[in-house]
PDB file of C-alpha atoms in Angstrom:
ATOM      1  CA  UNK A1348     232.411 195.866 292.084  1.00 46.00           C
ATOM      2  CA  UNK A1349     229.331 197.756 290.988  1.00 44.00           C
ATOM      3  CA  UNK A1350     228.882 195.388 288.049  1.00 48.00           C
ATOM      4  CA  UNK A1351     228.980 192.422 290.421  1.00 49.00           C
ATOM      5  CA  UNK A1352     226.099 193.834 292.438  1.00 45.00           C
ATOM      6  CA  UNK A1353     223.806 194.251 289.424  1.00 52.00           C
ATOM      7  CA  UNK A1354     220.784 191.964 289.799  1.00 56.00           C
ATOM      8  CA  UNK A1355     221.273 191.171 293.496  1.00 69.00           C
ATOM      9  CA  UNK A1356     218.327 193.325 294.554  1.00 81.00           C
ATOM     10  CA  UNK A1357     215.710 194.578 292.137  1.00 92.00           C
ATOM     11  CA  UNK A1358     213.391 197.271 293.436  1.00 92.00           C
ATOM     12  CA  UNK A1359     210.699 199.606 292.166  1.00 93.00           C
ATOM     13  CA  UNK A1360     210.435 202.944 293.986  1.00 91.00           C
ATOM     14  CA  UNK A1361     207.186 204.907 293.954  1.00 88.00           C
ATOM     15  CA  UNK A1362     207.088 208.437 295.412  1.00 88.00           C
ATOM     16  CA  UNK A1363     204.566 211.287 295.169  1.00 86.00           C
ATOM     17  CA  UNK A1364     206.983 213.303 293.019  1.00 91.00           C
ATOM     18  CA  UNK A1365     207.059 210.550 290.384  1.00 93.00           C
ATOM     19  CA  UNK A1366     204.267 212.428 288.623  1.00 94.00           C
ATOM     20  CA  UNK A1367     207.160 214.507 287.261  1.00 96.00           C
ATOM     21  CA  UNK A1368     207.911 211.547 284.977  1.00 98.00           C
ATOM     22  CA  UNK A1369     204.871 212.647 282.994  1.00 98.00           C
ATOM     23  CA  UNK A1370     205.161 216.403 283.295  1.00 97.00           C
ATOM     24  CA  UNK A1371     208.824 217.367 283.532  1.00 97.00           C
ATOM     25  CA  UNK A1372     212.042 217.261 281.508  1.00 98.00           C
ATOM     26  CA  UNK A1373     213.136 214.410 279.192  1.00 98.00           C
ATOM     27  CA  UNK A1374     216.187 213.860 281.411  1.00 98.00           C
ATOM     28  CA  UNK A1375     213.906 212.432 284.125  1.00 98.00           C
ATOM     29  CA  UNK A1376     212.426 209.914 281.720  1.00 98.00           C
ATOM     30  CA  UNK A1377     215.868 208.888 280.460  1.00 99.00           C
ATOM     31  CA  UNK A1378     216.962 208.450 284.063  1.00 98.00           C
ATOM     32  CA  UNK A1379     213.958 206.197 284.663  1.00 98.00           C
ATOM     33  CA  UNK A1380     215.081 203.969 281.785  1.00 98.00           C
ATOM     34  CA  UNK A1381     218.692 203.934 282.948  1.00 98.00           C
ATOM     35  CA  UNK A1382     217.730 203.033 286.528  1.00 97.00           C
ATOM     36  CA  UNK A1383     215.529 200.222 285.237  1.00 98.00           C
ATOM     37  CA  UNK A1384     218.213 198.618 283.070  1.00 98.00           C
ATOM     38  CA  UNK A1385     221.022 199.158 285.550  1.00 97.00           C
ATOM     39  CA  UNK A1386     219.247 196.755 287.912  1.00 96.00           C
ATOM     40  CA  UNK A1387     219.628 193.661 285.751  1.00 96.00           C
ATOM     41  CA  UNK A1388     221.395 194.315 282.430  1.00 98.00           C
ATOM     42  CA  UNK A1389     225.182 194.416 282.555  1.00 97.00           C
ATOM     43  CA  UNK A1390     225.493 195.018 278.827  1.00 98.00           C
ATOM     44  CA  UNK A1391     223.283 198.102 279.043  1.00 99.00           C
ATOM     45  CA  UNK A1392     225.164 199.391 282.055  1.00 98.00           C
ATOM     46  CA  UNK A1393     228.543 198.918 280.365  1.00 98.00           C
ATOM     47  CA  UNK A1394     227.351 200.579 277.155  1.00 99.00           C
ATOM     48  CA  UNK A1395     225.714 203.482 278.980  1.00 99.00           C
ATOM     49  CA  UNK A1396     228.698 204.252 281.207  1.00 98.00           C
ATOM     50  CA  UNK A1397     231.057 204.204 278.243  1.00 99.00           C
ATOM     51  CA  UNK A1398     228.636 206.153 276.064  1.00 99.00           C
ATOM     52  CA  UNK A1399     228.567 208.972 278.620  1.00 99.00           C
ATOM     53  CA  UNK A1400     232.365 209.082 278.656  1.00 99.00           C
ATOM     54  CA  UNK A1401     232.456 209.166 274.862  1.00 99.00           C
ATOM     55  CA  UNK A1402     230.011 212.093 274.725  1.00 99.00           C
ATOM     56  CA  UNK A1403     232.165 214.093 277.159  1.00 99.00           C
ATOM     57  CA  UNK A1404     235.342 213.396 275.167  1.00 98.00           C
ATOM     58  CA  UNK A1405     233.637 214.103 271.868  1.00 99.00           C
ATOM     59  CA  UNK A1406     232.267 217.416 273.133  1.00 99.00           C
ATOM     60  CA  UNK A1407     235.759 218.491 274.141  1.00 98.00           C
ATOM     61  CA  UNK A1408     237.025 217.612 270.694  1.00 98.00           C
ATOM     62  CA  UNK A1409     234.180 219.514 269.022  1.00 99.00           C
ATOM     63  CA  UNK A1410     235.218 222.551 271.044  1.00 98.00           C
ATOM     64  CA  UNK A1411     238.845 222.090 269.979  1.00 98.00           C
ATOM     65  CA  UNK A1412     237.801 221.848 266.320  1.00 98.00           C
ATOM     66  CA  UNK A1413     235.842 225.077 266.687  1.00 98.00           C
ATOM     67  CA  UNK A1414     238.352 227.056 268.736  1.00 98.00           C
ATOM     68  CA  UNK A1415     241.732 225.563 267.826  1.00 97.00           C
ATOM     69  CA  UNK A1416     241.216 224.350 264.286  1.00 95.00           C
ATOM     70  CA  UNK A1417     241.767 220.656 264.994  1.00 97.00           C
ATOM     71  CA  UNK A1418     240.980 218.441 261.981  1.00 97.00           C
ATOM     72  CA  UNK A1419     237.476 217.028 261.736  1.00 97.00           C
ATOM     73  CA  UNK A1420     238.929 213.607 261.003  1.00 97.00           C
ATOM     74  CA  UNK A1421     239.917 213.426 264.677  1.00 97.00           C
ATOM     75  CA  UNK A1422     236.218 212.761 265.375  1.00 98.00           C
ATOM     76  CA  UNK A1423     236.254 209.432 263.514  1.00 98.00           C
ATOM     77  CA  UNK A1424     237.187 207.291 266.517  1.00 98.00           C
ATOM     78  CA  UNK A1425     234.580 208.894 268.782  1.00 98.00           C
ATOM     79  CA  UNK A1426     231.921 208.683 266.091  1.00 98.00           C
ATOM     80  CA  UNK A1427     232.487 204.925 265.890  1.00 98.00           C
ATOM     81  CA  UNK A1428     232.087 204.630 269.655  1.00 98.00           C
ATOM     82  CA  UNK A1429     228.931 206.754 269.644  1.00 98.00           C
ATOM     83  CA  UNK A1430     227.497 204.391 267.032  1.00 98.00           C
ATOM     84  CA  UNK A1431     228.621 201.250 268.869  1.00 99.00           C
ATOM     85  CA  UNK A1432     227.295 202.105 272.328  1.00 99.00           C
ATOM     86  CA  UNK A1433     224.314 204.105 271.104  1.00 99.00           C
ATOM     87  CA  UNK A1434     223.011 201.141 269.106  1.00 98.00           C
ATOM     88  CA  UNK A1435     223.064 198.905 272.188  1.00 99.00           C
ATOM     89  CA  UNK A1436     221.247 201.474 274.322  1.00 99.00           C
ATOM     90  CA  UNK A1437     218.569 202.064 271.703  1.00 99.00           C
ATOM     91  CA  UNK A1438     217.961 198.350 271.152  1.00 99.00           C
ATOM     92  CA  UNK A1439     217.516 197.740 274.878  1.00 99.00           C
ATOM     93  CA  UNK A1440     215.181 200.690 275.310  1.00 99.00           C
ATOM     94  CA  UNK A1441     213.101 199.653 272.304  1.00 99.00           C
ATOM     95  CA  UNK A1442     212.655 196.216 273.873  1.00 98.00           C
ATOM     96  CA  UNK A1443     211.105 197.815 276.955  1.00 98.00           C
ATOM     97  CA  UNK A1444     208.653 199.879 274.919  1.00 98.00           C
ATOM     98  CA  UNK A1445     207.705 196.853 272.817  1.00 98.00           C
ATOM     99  CA  UNK A1446     207.056 194.938 276.042  1.00 98.00           C
ATOM    100  CA  UNK A1447     204.791 197.500 277.710  1.00 96.00           C
ATOM    101  CA  UNK A1448     202.741 198.955 274.873  1.00 96.00           C
ATOM    102  CA  UNK A1449     199.354 197.553 273.925  1.00 90.00           C
ATOM    103  CA  UNK A1450     196.293 196.553 275.896  1.00 86.00           C
ATOM    104  CA  UNK A1451     196.070 199.469 278.347  1.00 91.00           C
ATOM    105  CA  UNK A1452     194.487 202.917 278.271  1.00 93.00           C
ATOM    106  CA  UNK A1453     197.868 204.647 278.106  1.00 96.00           C
ATOM    107  CA  UNK A1454     200.887 203.948 275.944  1.00 96.00           C
ATOM    108  CA  UNK A1455     204.445 205.234 275.865  1.00 98.00           C
ATOM    109  CA  UNK A1456     205.446 207.008 272.649  1.00 98.00           C
ATOM    110  CA  UNK A1457     209.193 206.462 272.360  1.00 99.00           C
ATOM    111  CA  UNK A1458     211.107 209.273 270.658  1.00 98.00           C
ATOM    112  CA  UNK A1459     214.570 207.821 270.015  1.00 98.00           C
ATOM    113  CA  UNK A1460     217.228 210.226 268.826  1.00 98.00           C
ATOM    114  CA  UNK A1461     218.643 207.787 266.306  1.00 96.00           C
ATOM    115  CA  UNK A1462     222.404 207.717 265.896  1.00 96.00           C
ATOM    116  CA  UNK A1463     223.685 206.871 262.411  1.00 98.00           C
ATOM    117  CA  UNK A1464     226.557 207.996 260.172  1.00 98.00           C
ATOM    118  CA  UNK A1465     224.191 210.097 258.060  1.00 98.00           C
ATOM    119  CA  UNK A1466     222.670 211.855 261.077  1.00 98.00           C
ATOM    120  CA  UNK A1467     226.110 212.529 262.551  1.00 98.00           C
ATOM    121  CA  UNK A1468     227.143 214.111 259.255  1.00 97.00           C
ATOM    122  CA  UNK A1469     223.871 216.054 259.025  1.00 98.00           C
ATOM    123  CA  UNK A1470     224.328 217.644 262.460  1.00 98.00           C
ATOM    124  CA  UNK A1471     228.102 218.127 262.353  1.00 98.00           C
ATOM    125  CA  UNK A1472     228.141 221.873 261.632  1.00 98.00           C
ATOM    126  CA  UNK A1473     225.733 222.603 264.488  1.00 98.00           C
ATOM    127  CA  UNK A1474     227.684 220.303 266.788  1.00 99.00           C
ATOM    128  CA  UNK A1475     230.931 222.140 266.109  1.00 98.00           C
ATOM    129  CA  UNK A1476     229.261 225.512 266.596  1.00 98.00           C
ATOM    130  CA  UNK A1477     227.751 224.465 269.935  1.00 98.00           C
ATOM    131  CA  UNK A1478     230.518 222.045 271.010  1.00 98.00           C
ATOM    132  CA  UNK A1479     227.741 219.607 271.899  1.00 99.00           C
ATOM    133  CA  UNK A1480     226.912 216.127 270.636  1.00 99.00           C
ATOM    134  CA  UNK A1481     223.379 216.506 269.276  1.00 98.00           C
ATOM    135  CA  UNK A1482     222.710 212.954 268.087  1.00 98.00           C
ATOM    136  CA  UNK A1483     222.230 209.863 270.220  1.00 98.00           C
ATOM    137  CA  UNK A1484     220.322 208.260 273.114  1.00 99.00           C
ATOM    138  CA  UNK A1485     221.334 210.990 275.567  1.00 98.00           C
ATOM    139  CA  UNK A1486     218.655 213.018 273.756  1.00 98.00           C
ATOM    140  CA  UNK A1487     215.923 210.370 273.755  1.00 99.00           C
ATOM    141  CA  UNK A1488     212.482 211.010 275.192  1.00 99.00           C
ATOM    142  CA  UNK A1489     209.118 209.285 275.543  1.00 99.00           C
ATOM    143  CA  UNK A1490     205.606 210.642 276.021  1.00 98.00           C
ATOM    144  CA  UNK A1491     202.636 209.334 277.996  1.00 98.00           C
ATOM    145  CA  UNK A1492     199.782 209.185 275.493  1.00 98.00           C
ATOM    146  CA  UNK A1493     196.087 208.373 275.572  1.00 96.00           C
ATOM    147  CA  UNK A1494     195.200 208.021 271.916  1.00 94.00           C
ATOM    148  CA  UNK A1495     196.427 211.244 270.323  1.00 95.00           C
ATOM    149  CA  UNK A1496     196.419 213.099 273.642  1.00 97.00           C
ATOM    150  CA  UNK A1497     199.743 213.959 275.289  1.00 98.00           C
ATOM    151  CA  UNK A1498     199.045 213.603 279.011  1.00 98.00           C
ATOM    152  CA  UNK A1499     201.869 215.977 279.943  1.00 97.00           C
ATOM    153  CA  UNK A1500     199.968 218.799 278.224  1.00 96.00           C
ATOM    154  CA  UNK A1501     196.324 217.751 278.209  1.00 96.00           C
ATOM    155  CA  UNK A1502     195.950 215.188 280.991  1.00 95.00           C
ATOM    156  CA  UNK A1503     194.327 215.989 284.311  1.00 92.00           C
ATOM    157  CA  UNK A1504     196.331 215.581 287.506  1.00 89.00           C
ATOM    158  CA  UNK A1505     194.398 212.391 288.213  1.00 86.00           C
ATOM    159  CA  UNK A1506     195.168 210.986 284.753  1.00 91.00           C
ATOM    160  CA  UNK A1507     198.839 211.819 285.162  1.00 93.00           C
ATOM    161  CA  UNK A1508     198.975 209.993 288.498  1.00 89.00           C
ATOM    162  CA  UNK A1509     197.157 207.027 286.969  1.00 90.00           C
ATOM    163  CA  UNK A1510     199.736 206.967 284.151  1.00 94.00           C
ATOM    164  CA  UNK A1511     202.558 206.874 286.692  1.00 92.00           C
ATOM    165  CA  UNK A1512     200.872 203.957 288.451  1.00 89.00           C
ATOM    166  CA  UNK A1513     200.768 202.154 285.124  1.00 92.00           C
ATOM    167  CA  UNK A1514     204.444 202.667 284.325  1.00 96.00           C
ATOM    168  CA  UNK A1515     205.362 201.421 287.798  1.00 93.00           C
ATOM    169  CA  UNK A1516     203.307 198.288 287.172  1.00 91.00           C
ATOM    170  CA  UNK A1517     205.066 197.865 283.833  1.00 96.00           C
ATOM    171  CA  UNK A1518     208.403 198.266 285.593  1.00 96.00           C
ATOM    172  CA  UNK A1519     207.470 195.460 287.992  1.00 93.00           C
ATOM    173  CA  UNK A1520     206.312 193.208 285.149  1.00 94.00           C
ATOM    174  CA  UNK A1521     209.408 193.898 283.037  1.00 97.00           C
ATOM    175  CA  UNK A1522     211.826 193.160 285.866  1.00 97.00           C
ATOM    176  CA  UNK A1523     209.946 189.938 286.610  1.00 95.00           C
ATOM    177  CA  UNK A1524     210.068 188.916 282.947  1.00 97.00           C
ATOM    178  CA  UNK A1525     213.802 189.624 282.671  1.00 97.00           C
ATOM    179  CA  UNK A1526     214.966 188.206 286.012  1.00 96.00           C
ATOM    180  CA  UNK A1527     212.249 185.683 286.957  1.00 95.00           C
ATOM    181  CA  UNK A1528     212.039 187.416 290.345  1.00 92.00           C
ATOM    182  CA  UNK A1529     209.512 189.907 291.614  1.00 90.00           C
ATOM    183  CA  UNK A1530     211.191 193.164 292.644  1.00 93.00           C
ATOM    184  CA  UNK A1531     210.764 194.678 296.079  1.00 91.00           C
ATOM    185  CA  UNK A1532     208.259 197.528 295.944  1.00 88.00           C
ATOM    186  CA  UNK A1533     209.295 200.670 297.850  1.00 89.00           C
ATOM    187  CA  UNK A1534     206.437 203.096 298.552  1.00 84.00           C
ATOM    188  CA  UNK A1535     207.344 206.465 300.043  1.00 84.00           C
ATOM    189  CA  UNK A1536     204.224 208.018 301.630  1.00 74.00           C
ATOM    190  CA  UNK A1537     202.180 207.927 298.444  1.00 75.00           C
ATOM    191  CA  UNK A1538     198.632 207.310 299.669  1.00 73.00           C
ATOM    192  CA  UNK A1539     197.876 210.879 300.692  1.00 70.00           C
ATOM    193  CA  UNK A1540     198.403 211.900 297.044  1.00 70.00           C
ATOM    194  CA  UNK A1541     196.058 209.288 295.520  1.00 74.00           C
ATOM    195  CA  UNK A1542     192.324 209.288 294.960  1.00 77.00           C
ATOM    196  CA  UNK A1543     190.265 206.271 296.041  1.00 78.00           C
ATOM    197  CA  UNK A1544     190.474 204.460 292.687  1.00 78.00           C
ATOM    198  CA  UNK A1545     194.251 204.746 292.424  1.00 76.00           C
ATOM    199  CA  UNK A1546     194.683 203.942 296.103  1.00 77.00           C
ATOM    200  CA  UNK A1547     192.769 200.687 295.638  1.00 80.00           C
ATOM    201  CA  UNK A1548     194.839 199.856 292.563  1.00 76.00           C
ATOM    202  CA  UNK A1549     198.082 200.238 294.511  1.00 76.00           C
ATOM    203  CA  UNK A1550     196.751 198.165 297.407  1.00 77.00           C
ATOM    204  CA  UNK A1551     195.778 195.346 295.040  1.00 77.00           C
ATOM    205  CA  UNK A1552     199.226 195.369 293.500  1.00 73.00           C
ATOM    206  CA  UNK A1553     201.262 195.404 296.698  1.00 73.00           C
ATOM    207  CA  UNK A1554     199.354 192.531 298.284  1.00 72.00           C
ATOM    208  CA  UNK A1555     200.974 190.265 295.697  1.00 72.00           C
ATOM    209  CA  UNK A1556     204.591 191.043 296.507  1.00 77.00           C
ATOM    210  CA  UNK A1557     207.117 192.113 299.088  1.00 82.00           C
ATOM    211  CA  UNK A1558     206.621 195.785 299.902  1.00 82.00           C
ATOM    212  CA  UNK A1559     208.375 198.313 302.110  1.00 83.00           C
ATOM    213  CA  UNK A1560     206.044 201.214 302.843  1.00 80.00           C
ATOM    214  CA  UNK A1561     206.548 204.504 304.655  1.00 78.00           C
ATOM    215  CA  UNK A1562     203.391 206.345 305.660  1.00 72.00           C
ATOM    216  CA  UNK A1563     201.991 208.779 308.189  1.00 68.00           C
ATOM    217  CA  UNK A1564     198.625 206.971 308.059  1.00 68.00           C
ATOM    218  CA  UNK A1565     198.752 204.031 310.442  1.00 69.00           C
ATOM    219  CA  UNK A1566     195.338 202.817 309.275  1.00 66.00           C
ATOM    220  CA  UNK A1567     197.013 201.580 306.094  1.00 66.00           C
ATOM    221  CA  UNK A1568     198.446 198.661 308.065  1.00 65.00           C
ATOM    222  CA  UNK A1569     194.936 197.226 308.440  1.00 66.00           C
ATOM    223  CA  UNK A1570     194.956 196.473 304.726  1.00 65.00           C
ATOM    224  CA  UNK A1571     197.556 193.734 305.230  1.00 66.00           C
ATOM    225  CA  UNK A1572     197.127 190.391 307.026  1.00 63.00           C
ATOM    226  CA  UNK A1573     200.412 190.318 308.935  1.00 65.00           C
ATOM    227  CA  UNK A1574     202.466 193.503 308.492  1.00 63.00           C
ATOM    228  CA  UNK A1575     205.737 194.198 310.249  1.00 62.00           C
ATOM    229  CA  UNK A1576     205.316 197.733 311.581  1.00 64.00           C
ATOM    230  CA  UNK A1577     208.251 199.894 312.665  1.00 64.00           C
ATOM    231  CA  UNK A1578     207.297 203.195 314.270  1.00 67.00           C
ATOM    232  CA  UNK A1579     209.767 206.083 314.172  1.00 64.00           C
TER     233      UNK A1579
END
C-alpha cells in the first residue's frame, strides 16, 4: 500500500530547524536523501527498505560469528545483498548530486561509503569485533561547501541558512525534473529566522508554486495576491 502511494503527493518541507542539515549529524543528511527519493522512486524505496533489513540481519550474524564461532562463510548471502541494494542506493544518490552541483555559490560534497567486495573484506575483522556493518550507504554523508570551506565548521549562521535555502530549491527542481510536477511547498514559521535577503529569496520562490505556510506574522499574507488564510 505504501508503494502505491509513492508519487501521489510530492512536497518540500522547510522549517527553522532545517539548518541542522548543515551543522548536525550525517544521519540527518541521509534522512534528507531518503525522504527525497521515497517521494517518487519506487526502486530506491524498495532497495533502501531491504538494505536496512539486510544490515540488521548481517549485524546479528557478525555478533554470532564473534560470540558463537559461526563460520564466516555464512556472511556470503548477506554480503551479496549488501552489494546489490547498496549499488542501487549509491547510483540514485549520485544522480542527485550530479544534478544539483555547479553554477551556484555552494556545492554538496558527497562522501559515499562505497560498498565493494574488497572493502567488505578489508573491514571484516573490525566488523566482527564490533558486530556492526561498517561499509555501505548507511554510512554516507555530504558536506555543504563554499570552495574549500566547510560551512558546517566555518560558515556563519547566515551562510548556513542560505545554504539550506539552496538545497530546498534544489529539492524542488529535482522533484520537478523527475516527476514533471512542481511539489507543494510547506513552510513552517520560517520567516522570523531569516534575514531580509533570504526572506526575499523565499518569497520569490513561493510565488511560483503552491505553498502552505504557517506563520505568526499576518503581514506575510500581503505578499500574495489572493491567499487563503485560516486563523487558528
